Coordinates of C-alpha atoms in Angstrom, one line a residue:
M680 CA -1.3 -6.6 51.9
E681 CA -0.8 -4.3 54.9
F682 CA 2.1 -1.9 54.6
N683 CA 5.0 -2.5 57.0
A684 CA 7.6 0.3 57.2
A685 CA 10.1 -1.6 59.2
K686 CA 10.0 -4.5 56.6
A687 CA 10.3 -2.0 53.7
K688 CA 13.4 -0.4 55.4
E689 CA 15.0 -3.8 55.9
I690 CA 14.4 -4.7 52.2
I691 CA 16.0 -1.4 51.1
E692 CA 19.0 -1.8 53.4
S693 CA 19.6 -5.5 52.4
G694 CA 19.6 -4.5 48.6
K695 CA 16.5 -6.5 47.8
A696 CA 14.3 -3.6 46.5
V697 CA 13.8 -3.2 42.7
L698 CA 13.7 0.1 40.8
G699 CA 11.6 1.0 37.8
L700 CA 12.1 4.3 36.1
E701 CA 10.2 5.7 33.1
F702 CA 10.6 8.8 31.0
G703 CA 7.1 10.1 30.1
S704 CA 6.5 13.0 27.8
T705 CA 6.0 15.5 30.7
R706 CA 7.2 13.6 33.8
I707 CA 10.1 11.2 34.6
K708 CA 9.0 8.9 37.5
A709 CA 10.9 6.3 39.6
V710 CA 9.1 3.6 41.6
L711 CA 10.8 1.4 44.2
V712 CA 9.1 -1.9 44.9
D713 CA 9.6 -4.6 47.6
E714 CA 9.8 -8.3 47.1
A715 CA 6.0 -8.6 46.7
N716 CA 6.3 -6.0 43.9
Q717 CA 4.4 -3.4 46.0
P718 CA 5.5 0.3 45.7
I719 CA 7.4 1.5 48.8
A720 CA 9.0 4.8 47.5
S721 CA 8.8 7.1 44.5
G722 CA 10.4 10.1 42.9
S723 CA 9.7 12.3 40.0
H724 CA 10.9 15.2 37.8
E725 CA 8.8 17.4 35.5
W726 CA 10.1 18.2 32.1
E727 CA 8.9 19.5 28.7
N728 CA 9.9 18.9 25.1
Q729 CA 11.0 21.9 23.0
L730 CA 10.2 22.8 19.4
I731 CA 13.5 23.7 17.8
N732 CA 13.8 24.3 14.0
G733 CA 10.4 22.6 13.5
V734 CA 11.5 19.4 15.4
W735 CA 10.1 18.3 18.8
T736 CA 13.1 17.4 21.0
Y737 CA 14.6 17.0 24.4
S738 CA 18.3 17.9 24.9
L739 CA 20.6 15.2 26.3
D740 CA 21.4 17.6 29.1
A741 CA 17.7 17.7 30.0
V742 CA 17.7 13.9 29.8
W743 CA 20.5 13.6 32.4
E744 CA 19.3 16.4 34.6
G745 CA 15.9 14.8 34.7
L746 CA 17.2 11.3 35.4
Q747 CA 19.5 12.5 38.2
D748 CA 16.9 14.8 39.8
C749 CA 14.2 12.0 39.6
Y750 CA 16.6 9.5 41.3
S751 CA 17.6 12.1 43.9
D752 CA 13.9 12.7 44.6
L753 CA 13.4 9.0 45.1
A754 CA 16.5 8.8 47.5
A755 CA 15.0 11.8 49.4
D756 CA 11.7 9.9 49.7
V757 CA 13.5 6.8 51.0
K758 CA 15.4 9.0 53.5
R759 CA 12.2 10.7 54.6
Q760 CA 10.1 7.5 55.1
Y761 CA 12.8 5.1 56.3
D762 CA 15.7 7.2 57.4
T763 CA 18.1 5.2 55.3
D764 CA 19.9 5.3 51.9
I765 CA 19.8 3.2 48.8
E766 CA 23.2 1.6 48.3
N767 CA 22.3 -1.6 46.4
L768 CA 19.3 -2.9 44.5
A769 CA 18.2 -6.4 43.3
A770 CA 17.5 -5.0 39.8
I771 CA 16.8 -1.9 37.8
G772 CA 14.7 -1.2 34.7
F773 CA 14.6 1.8 32.5
S774 CA 11.6 2.6 30.2
A775 CA 10.5 5.6 28.1
M776 CA 8.1 6.8 25.5
M777 CA 8.6 4.7 22.4
H778 CA 9.8 5.5 18.9
G779 CA 11.7 8.6 17.8
Y780 CA 15.3 8.8 16.6
L781 CA 18.6 9.1 18.6
A782 CA 21.5 8.6 16.1
F783 CA 25.2 8.3 17.0
D784 CA 28.5 8.1 15.1
K785 CA 31.4 5.7 15.8
D786 CA 32.7 7.9 18.5
D787 CA 29.3 8.0 20.3
N788 CA 28.5 11.6 19.3
L789 CA 24.9 12.5 18.9
L790 CA 24.5 13.4 15.2
V791 CA 21.3 15.4 15.2
P792 CA 19.0 16.5 18.1
F793 CA 16.7 13.7 19.4
R794 CA 13.6 13.5 17.2
T795 CA 10.7 12.4 19.5
W796 CA 7.6 10.4 18.8
R797 CA 5.6 13.6 18.6
N798 CA 7.0 14.7 15.3
T799 CA 5.0 14.3 12.1
I800 CA 7.8 15.0 9.7
T801 CA 8.1 11.6 8.1
E802 CA 4.9 11.2 6.0
Q803 CA 6.7 10.4 2.8
A804 CA 8.9 7.8 4.4
S805 CA 6.0 6.2 6.3
K806 CA 3.9 5.8 3.0
E807 CA 6.8 4.4 1.0
L808 CA 7.8 1.9 3.7
L809 CA 4.1 0.8 4.0
G810 CA 4.2 0.1 0.3
L811 CA 7.6 -1.7 0.5
F812 CA 6.8 -3.9 3.5
N813 CA 3.0 -4.2 3.2
F814 CA 3.2 -3.4 6.9
N815 CA 2.0 -0.2 8.6
I816 CA 4.9 2.0 9.5
P817 CA 3.6 5.0 11.6
Q818 CA 5.4 8.3 11.2
R819 CA 6.7 8.2 14.8
W820 CA 8.6 4.9 14.3
S821 CA 12.5 5.1 14.3
I822 CA 12.8 3.5 10.8
A823 CA 10.5 6.2 9.4
H824 CA 12.8 8.8 10.8
L825 CA 15.9 7.1 9.4
Y826 CA 14.4 6.7 6.0
Q827 CA 13.0 10.3 5.9
A828 CA 16.5 11.5 6.7
I829 CA 17.7 9.5 3.7
L830 CA 15.0 10.9 1.5
N831 CA 15.9 14.4 2.7
G832 CA 19.6 13.8 1.7
E833 CA 20.7 14.5 5.2
E834 CA 24.5 14.5 5.5
H835 CA 24.6 12.7 8.9
V836 CA 23.1 9.4 7.7
K837 CA 26.4 8.1 6.3
D838 CA 28.0 8.5 9.7
V839 CA 25.3 6.6 11.7
A840 CA 26.9 3.8 13.7
F841 CA 24.0 3.2 16.1
F842 CA 20.5 4.5 16.5
T843 CA 18.0 3.8 19.3
T844 CA 15.1 5.0 21.4
L845 CA 15.3 7.1 24.6
A846 CA 15.1 4.0 26.8
G847 CA 17.8 2.2 24.7
Y848 CA 20.1 5.3 25.1
I849 CA 19.7 5.4 28.9
H850 CA 20.3 1.6 29.1
W851 CA 23.4 1.9 26.9
Q852 CA 24.9 4.6 29.1
M853 CA 24.1 2.6 32.3
T854 CA 25.5 -0.7 31.1
G855 CA 27.5 -0.2 27.9
K856 CA 25.1 -2.6 26.1
K857 CA 23.4 -1.6 22.9
V858 CA 20.3 -3.6 23.5
L859 CA 16.5 -3.0 23.6
G860 CA 13.5 -4.8 25.0
I861 CA 11.6 -6.3 22.1
G862 CA 8.5 -4.3 22.8
D863 CA 10.4 -1.0 22.4
A864 CA 12.3 -2.5 19.5
S865 CA 8.9 -3.2 17.8
G866 CA 8.5 0.6 17.5
M867 CA 11.9 0.9 15.8
F868 CA 11.4 -1.7 13.1
P869 CA 8.9 -4.5 12.5
I870 CA 9.3 -7.7 14.6
D871 CA 8.8 -11.3 13.5
S872 CA 6.9 -12.9 16.4
E873 CA 8.0 -16.4 15.2
T874 CA 11.7 -15.6 15.5
R875 CA 11.3 -13.0 18.3
D876 CA 13.6 -10.7 16.4
Y877 CA 13.5 -8.0 13.7
N878 CA 11.8 -9.1 10.5
Q879 CA 14.7 -10.3 8.4
K880 CA 12.8 -10.2 5.1
M881 CA 11.9 -6.6 5.7
M882 CA 15.5 -5.8 6.7
D883 CA 16.8 -7.2 3.5
Q884 CA 14.2 -5.2 1.5
F885 CA 15.3 -2.0 3.3
D886 CA 19.0 -2.7 2.7
T887 CA 18.3 -3.3 -1.0
L888 CA 16.2 -0.1 -1.2
V889 CA 19.0 2.1 0.2
A890 CA 21.9 0.2 -1.4
P891 CA 22.4 2.8 -4.2
K892 CA 23.2 5.4 -1.6
G893 CA 26.4 3.5 -0.7
Y894 CA 26.2 3.9 3.0
P895 CA 28.9 1.9 4.9
W896 CA 26.3 0.2 7.2
K897 CA 23.6 -2.5 6.9
L898 CA 20.4 -1.9 9.0
R899 CA 21.0 -4.7 11.5
E900 CA 24.5 -3.4 12.3
I901 CA 23.1 0.0 13.5
L902 CA 20.0 -1.2 15.4
P903 CA 20.1 -2.3 19.1
K904 CA 19.9 -6.1 19.7
A905 CA 16.3 -7.0 20.6
L906 CA 15.9 -8.9 23.9
L907 CA 13.0 -10.6 25.6
A908 CA 11.8 -9.8 29.1
G909 CA 13.9 -11.8 31.6
E910 CA 17.0 -12.0 29.3
D911 CA 20.4 -10.8 30.4
A912 CA 20.8 -7.2 29.4
G913 CA 23.9 -6.3 31.4
V914 CA 24.7 -4.7 34.8
L915 CA 25.1 -1.2 36.1
T916 CA 28.7 -0.1 35.5
E917 CA 30.8 2.2 37.7
E918 CA 30.3 5.0 35.2
G919 CA 26.6 4.3 35.0
A920 CA 26.2 4.3 38.8
K921 CA 27.8 7.8 39.0
K922 CA 25.5 9.1 36.2
L923 CA 22.4 7.8 38.0
D924 CA 23.2 8.6 41.6
V925 CA 25.3 11.8 41.8
S926 CA 25.6 11.3 45.6
G927 CA 27.9 8.3 44.8
K928 CA 26.1 5.9 47.3
L929 CA 24.7 3.5 44.7
K930 CA 26.9 0.5 44.0
A931 CA 27.8 -0.9 40.5
G932 CA 27.0 -4.5 39.4
I933 CA 23.2 -4.3 39.7
P934 CA 21.4 -6.4 37.0
I935 CA 19.4 -4.2 34.6
A936 CA 16.4 -5.5 32.7
P937 CA 16.0 -5.1 28.9
P938 CA 14.8 -1.5 28.5
E939 CA 11.2 -1.2 27.4
G940 CA 8.8 1.3 25.9
D941 CA 5.7 2.7 27.6
A942 CA 3.4 0.3 25.7
G943 CA 5.2 -2.7 27.2
T944 CA 5.3 -1.3 30.7
G945 CA 1.6 -0.5 30.4
M946 CA 0.9 -4.1 29.4
A947 CA 2.9 -5.3 32.4
A948 CA 1.1 -2.9 34.8
T949 CA -2.3 -4.1 33.7
N950 CA -1.6 -7.8 33.5
S951 CA -2.2 -7.7 29.7
V952 CA 0.7 -9.7 28.2
A953 CA -1.1 -13.0 27.5
V954 CA -2.6 -13.9 24.1
R955 CA -6.2 -12.9 23.8
T956 CA -5.9 -10.2 26.5
G957 CA -5.7 -6.5 26.1
N958 CA -5.9 -3.1 27.8
V959 CA -7.6 0.2 27.0
S960 CA -6.3 3.4 28.4
A961 CA -8.9 6.1 28.3
G962 CA -8.2 9.7 29.3
T963 CA -7.5 12.8 27.2
S964 CA -6.6 10.3 24.4
V965 CA -7.5 6.7 24.2
F966 CA -5.6 3.6 23.0
A967 CA -6.3 -0.1 22.9
M968 CA -3.7 -2.9 22.7
I969 CA -4.7 -6.5 22.0
V970 CA -2.3 -9.5 22.1
L971 CA -2.9 -11.5 18.9
E972 CA -3.1 -15.3 18.4
K973 CA -2.1 -15.0 14.7
E974 CA -1.0 -12.4 12.2
L975 CA -3.5 -10.1 10.6
S976 CA -4.4 -10.8 7.0
K977 CA -3.2 -7.4 5.8
A978 CA -1.8 -4.1 6.9
Y979 CA -4.2 -1.4 8.2
P980 CA -3.1 2.2 8.4
E981 CA -5.4 2.6 11.4
I982 CA -3.6 -0.2 13.3
D983 CA -0.1 -0.2 14.7
M984 CA 1.6 -3.5 15.2
V985 CA 3.9 -3.8 18.2
T986 CA 4.8 -6.6 20.6
T987 CA 4.5 -7.6 24.3
P988 CA 7.8 -7.6 26.3
T989 CA 8.1 -11.2 25.3
G990 CA 7.6 -10.7 21.6
D991 CA 4.0 -11.7 21.0
A992 CA 2.3 -9.6 18.3
V993 CA 0.1 -6.8 19.6
A994 CA -2.4 -4.8 17.6
M995 CA -2.7 -1.2 18.8
V996 CA -5.4 1.4 17.9
H997 CA -4.5 4.9 19.1
C998 CA -6.9 7.8 19.0
N999 CA -6.1 11.5 19.8
N1000 CA -9.4 12.3 21.3
C1001 CA -11.4 10.8 24.2
T1002 CA -12.7 12.7 27.3
S1003 CA -11.9 16.3 26.5
D1004 CA -15.3 17.1 25.0
L1005 CA -17.1 15.1 27.6
N1006 CA -15.3 17.0 30.4
A1007 CA -16.2 20.3 28.7
W1008 CA -19.9 19.5 28.7
V1009 CA -19.7 18.4 32.4
G1010 CA -18.0 21.8 33.1
L1011 CA -20.9 23.5 31.4
F1012 CA -23.4 21.7 33.7
R1013 CA -21.3 22.8 36.7
E1014 CA -21.5 26.4 35.5
F1015 CA -25.3 26.0 35.0
S1016 CA -25.7 24.8 38.6
E1017 CA -23.6 27.6 40.0
V1018 CA -25.8 30.2 38.3
F1019 CA -28.6 28.8 40.6
G1020 CA -26.3 29.1 43.6
I1021 CA -25.7 25.4 43.8
N1022 CA -22.1 24.4 44.3
V1023 CA -21.7 20.8 43.1
D1024 CA -18.7 18.5 43.9
M1025 CA -17.2 17.6 40.5
N1026 CA -16.8 13.9 41.4
Q1027 CA -20.5 13.8 42.3
L1028 CA -21.4 15.7 39.1
F1029 CA -19.5 13.3 36.9
G1030 CA -21.0 10.3 38.7
T1031 CA -24.5 11.6 38.5
L1032 CA -24.3 12.5 34.8
Y1033 CA -22.5 9.3 33.9
N1034 CA -25.1 7.2 35.7
K1035 CA -27.9 9.2 34.0
A1036 CA -26.4 8.1 30.7
L1037 CA -27.3 4.5 31.5
E1038 CA -31.0 5.4 31.4
G1039 CA -30.7 6.6 27.8
D1040 CA -31.7 4.8 24.6
K1041 CA -29.2 2.1 23.6
D1042 CA -28.5 4.0 20.3
C1043 CA -28.7 7.4 22.0
G1044 CA -32.0 8.3 20.3
G1045 CA -30.6 10.0 17.2
I1046 CA -27.9 12.2 18.9
I1047 CA -24.4 11.9 17.7
S1048 CA -21.3 13.4 19.3
Y1049 CA -18.0 14.1 17.6
N1050 CA -15.4 14.8 20.3
Y1051 CA -12.6 16.0 18.0
F1052 CA -10.5 18.6 19.8
A1053 CA -7.5 17.4 17.7
G1054 CA -7.3 15.7 14.3
E1055 CA -8.1 12.0 14.2
P1056 CA -6.2 9.9 11.6
V1057 CA -8.3 6.8 12.2
T1058 CA -11.2 8.6 10.6
G1059 CA -9.2 10.5 8.1
L1060 CA -9.1 13.9 9.9
N1061 CA -5.4 14.7 10.0
E1062 CA -5.9 18.4 10.9
G1063 CA -7.4 19.9 14.0
G1064 CA -10.9 18.9 14.9
R1065 CA -14.2 20.8 15.6
P1066 CA -16.2 19.3 18.5
L1067 CA -19.7 18.7 17.1
M1068 CA -23.0 17.6 18.4
V1069 CA -25.5 16.5 15.7
R1070 CA -29.1 15.3 16.0
T1071 CA -32.0 14.7 13.7
P1072 CA -35.2 16.8 14.1
D1073 CA -37.0 13.8 15.5
A1074 CA -34.2 12.7 17.9
K1075 CA -35.1 12.0 21.5
F1076 CA -33.2 15.0 23.0
T1077 CA -33.1 14.0 26.6
L1078 CA -30.3 14.5 29.2
A1079 CA -29.8 10.7 29.4
N1080 CA -29.4 10.4 25.6
F1081 CA -27.2 13.4 25.5
M1082 CA -24.8 12.1 28.1
R1083 CA -24.9 8.6 26.6
S1084 CA -24.0 10.0 23.2
N1085 CA -21.0 11.9 24.8
L1086 CA -19.8 8.6 26.3
Y1087 CA -20.3 6.7 23.1
G1088 CA -18.6 9.5 21.2
S1089 CA -15.5 9.3 23.5
L1090 CA -15.0 5.7 22.4
A1091 CA -16.5 5.8 18.9
T1092 CA -13.2 6.3 16.9
L1093 CA -11.6 3.6 19.0
K1094 CA -14.5 1.3 18.1
I1095 CA -14.1 2.0 14.4
G1096 CA -10.4 0.9 14.7
L1097 CA -11.2 -2.1 16.9
D1098 CA -14.0 -3.2 14.6
L1099 CA -11.3 -3.8 11.9
L1100 CA -9.7 -6.3 14.3
L1101 CA -12.8 -7.8 16.0
K1102 CA -15.1 -8.0 12.9
N1103 CA -12.9 -7.9 9.8
E1104 CA -10.1 -10.1 11.3
D1105 CA -12.2 -12.1 13.8
V1106 CA -9.7 -11.4 16.6
Q1107 CA -10.7 -13.1 19.8
V1108 CA -10.4 -11.4 23.2
D1109 CA -11.0 -13.1 26.5
R1110 CA -10.3 -10.1 28.8
I1111 CA -9.8 -6.4 28.5
M1112 CA -8.4 -4.3 31.3
G1113 CA -9.7 -0.7 31.4
H1114 CA -7.7 2.1 33.1
G1115 CA -7.8 5.9 33.0
G1116 CA -10.2 8.7 33.9
L1117 CA -13.1 7.3 31.9
F1118 CA -13.5 4.4 34.3
K1119 CA -13.5 6.4 37.6
T1120 CA -17.3 6.3 37.9
K1121 CA -18.0 2.7 38.8
G1122 CA -19.6 0.6 36.1
V1123 CA -20.4 3.3 33.5
G1124 CA -17.3 3.7 31.3
Q1125 CA -16.7 0.0 31.8
S1126 CA -20.2 -1.0 30.5
I1127 CA -19.8 1.4 27.5
L1128 CA -16.4 -0.1 26.6
A1129 CA -17.8 -3.6 27.0
A1130 CA -20.6 -2.7 24.5
A1131 CA -18.1 -1.1 22.1
M1132 CA -15.9 -4.2 22.0
N1133 CA -18.5 -6.9 22.7
S1134 CA -16.0 -8.3 25.2
P1135 CA -15.7 -8.6 29.1
V1136 CA -14.0 -5.5 30.6
S1137 CA -12.2 -5.6 34.0
V1138 CA -11.2 -2.5 36.0
M1139 CA -8.8 -2.9 39.0
E1140 CA -9.3 -1.0 42.2
T1141 CA -5.8 0.4 41.6
A1142 CA -3.7 0.5 38.5
G1143 CA -0.5 0.5 40.6
E1144 CA 1.9 3.3 39.6
G1145 CA 1.5 2.9 35.9
G1146 CA 4.5 2.7 33.6
P1147 CA 7.4 3.0 36.1
W1148 CA 5.7 0.3 38.2
G1149 CA 5.3 -1.9 35.1
M1150 CA 9.1 -1.4 34.5
A1151 CA 9.9 -2.4 38.1
I1152 CA 7.8 -5.5 37.6
L1153 CA 9.8 -6.4 34.5
A1154 CA 13.0 -5.8 36.4
S1155 CA 11.7 -8.0 39.2
Y1156 CA 10.9 -10.7 36.7
L1157 CA 14.5 -10.7 35.6
V1158 CA 15.8 -11.6 39.0
H1159 CA 12.9 -13.4 40.6
K1160 CA 11.5 -15.7 37.9
K1161 CA 11.6 -19.4 38.5
D1162 CA 13.1 -21.8 35.9
G1163 CA 10.9 -21.7 32.8
E1164 CA 8.3 -19.3 34.4
T1165 CA 6.7 -17.2 31.7
L1166 CA 6.1 -13.5 32.2
D1167 CA 2.3 -14.2 32.1
D1168 CA 2.6 -16.7 35.0
F1169 CA 4.9 -14.4 37.0
L1170 CA 2.3 -11.6 36.7
N1171 CA -0.6 -13.8 37.7
E1172 CA 1.2 -15.5 40.6
S1173 CA 3.6 -12.9 42.0
V1174 CA 2.1 -9.6 41.1
F1175 CA -1.7 -9.7 40.6
A1176 CA -2.8 -12.7 42.7
G1177 CA -5.9 -11.8 44.5
C1178 CA -6.5 -8.5 42.7
E1179 CA -8.4 -9.5 39.5
G1180 CA -10.6 -6.4 39.7
T1181 CA -14.3 -6.1 38.8
E1182 CA -15.3 -7.7 35.5
M1183 CA -18.4 -6.7 33.5
Q1184 CA -19.9 -8.7 30.7
P1185 CA -21.3 -6.8 27.6
D1186 CA -25.0 -6.4 27.5
P1187 CA -26.3 -7.7 24.1
A1188 CA -28.8 -4.8 23.9
D1189 CA -25.9 -2.2 24.5
V1190 CA -23.8 -4.0 21.9
E1191 CA -26.6 -3.8 19.3
G1192 CA -27.3 -0.1 20.2
F1193 CA -23.7 0.9 19.9
D1194 CA -23.4 -0.8 16.5
R1195 CA -26.5 1.2 15.3
Y1196 CA -24.9 4.4 16.7
I1197 CA -21.6 3.8 15.0
E1198 CA -23.2 3.4 11.6
S1199 CA -24.8 6.9 11.9
Y1200 CA -21.5 8.2 13.3
K1201 CA -19.5 7.0 10.3
A1202 CA -22.1 8.4 7.9
G1203 CA -21.9 11.8 9.6
I1204 CA -18.1 12.1 9.5
A1205 CA -18.5 14.1 6.3
A1206 CA -20.2 16.8 8.4
E1207 CA -17.3 16.9 10.8
K1208 CA -14.9 17.3 7.9
A1209 CA -17.0 20.1 6.5
A1210 CA -16.9 21.8 9.9
V1211 CA -13.1 21.7 9.9
E1212 CA -13.0 23.2 6.4
A1213 CA -15.7 25.9 7.1
L1214 CA -14.9 27.0 10.6

């Protein structure tokens, strides 16, 4: 669709634009979209978490300073592009990185500094709750933080009147409503996808577990109410409008969508909310999310269970390492070329080496790459990694096999986690959307992922504006959906119509080769563990 600045200005001035705003771990970003859900303005604010007394945190002052600066930056972009001001909007949505722990007393005072998803201080709670629920509770989940505080005997727990995520906190301050989109809520406490609410049986188990402590609350009383995408989540209050727009131009009364987590906005931004669809984000780290048709037969520590913004169960495999080691090797080849006085464009170098990998043996000819810059819980390496290249004496040590092994290695840990779903649980996938740096070279990362998953993989020409755009779409759905229109239908018809992207089917020979590679890879993990211990 051709951009029309005059039309965009008219949409902003008539209050028909929709705002999505997301708090990432290093950047807060706002995206304004028009009635066709196309971005027309943006703003951002850089920020960093702090390690205070062993806890990764952001101060509430930093939250508000960041929100206000991000919105001001958006308003300045609107002024610069269209010579107008934002006074009214059709809808707003707030999203943020999931999980963590923001706990408040009955007078709305923050009881302890915000404990973010990045903390790994809840191992005991995580293990005990897995045993209690027979459901994987990752360390970063809000319930793990609450229960660890109980195990630690922390004085503040008796005074908790409400706890929530970062997106839930912002939404509460904007609307006065203690609610949370179900996708974000699924990272606080397990969700029952039948009832589209917190799992009542597990809630009862938790209340029974902590009853001897004599706290004056039951778990449901202190959790935000879980809402589905498109449900009424309140409107911007006068006080909220002043907190968001310090210039005072923004009017109150704007509908605000249920606040979501970054997993849910990522699903919306990649059109991956329907059952049997999923998305893989591959950059410095890599994660896959697949929307399930039915519950898994058991809990897997390698797999996190969350939901779509409409409450369907999603299996998520998250790995700490993806392209860092691959990028380091490409950097070495660049240095090699410069020694010979050849200055190579990095995009050309990546493209050439990636395409060379396609000429390699399907199983990489006996070369195995462990890309572990960081620890990797999926394969049992909880401490820092040691990048490792291993080969047998009779391996076919060619450039093509070397590069192919690096590409396989960047997705190998993800494949190990996904094989639990695709092979052990026979999870069916109709379409996977790939996005992130690994897919920049056309057809290469895409074919490797298709081989890893034995599933068709699509890559769009543009992934939009990522999370904040996904949140704007969810806010747009709130006010623009037709009667009975599902989020999946809205995405297909009003957002992604005509931009399906390029789909690639798995090559059976690639699938078989990657399976052979992964068997050698798993057998060699003992060498990686020995390297961590020895070096």
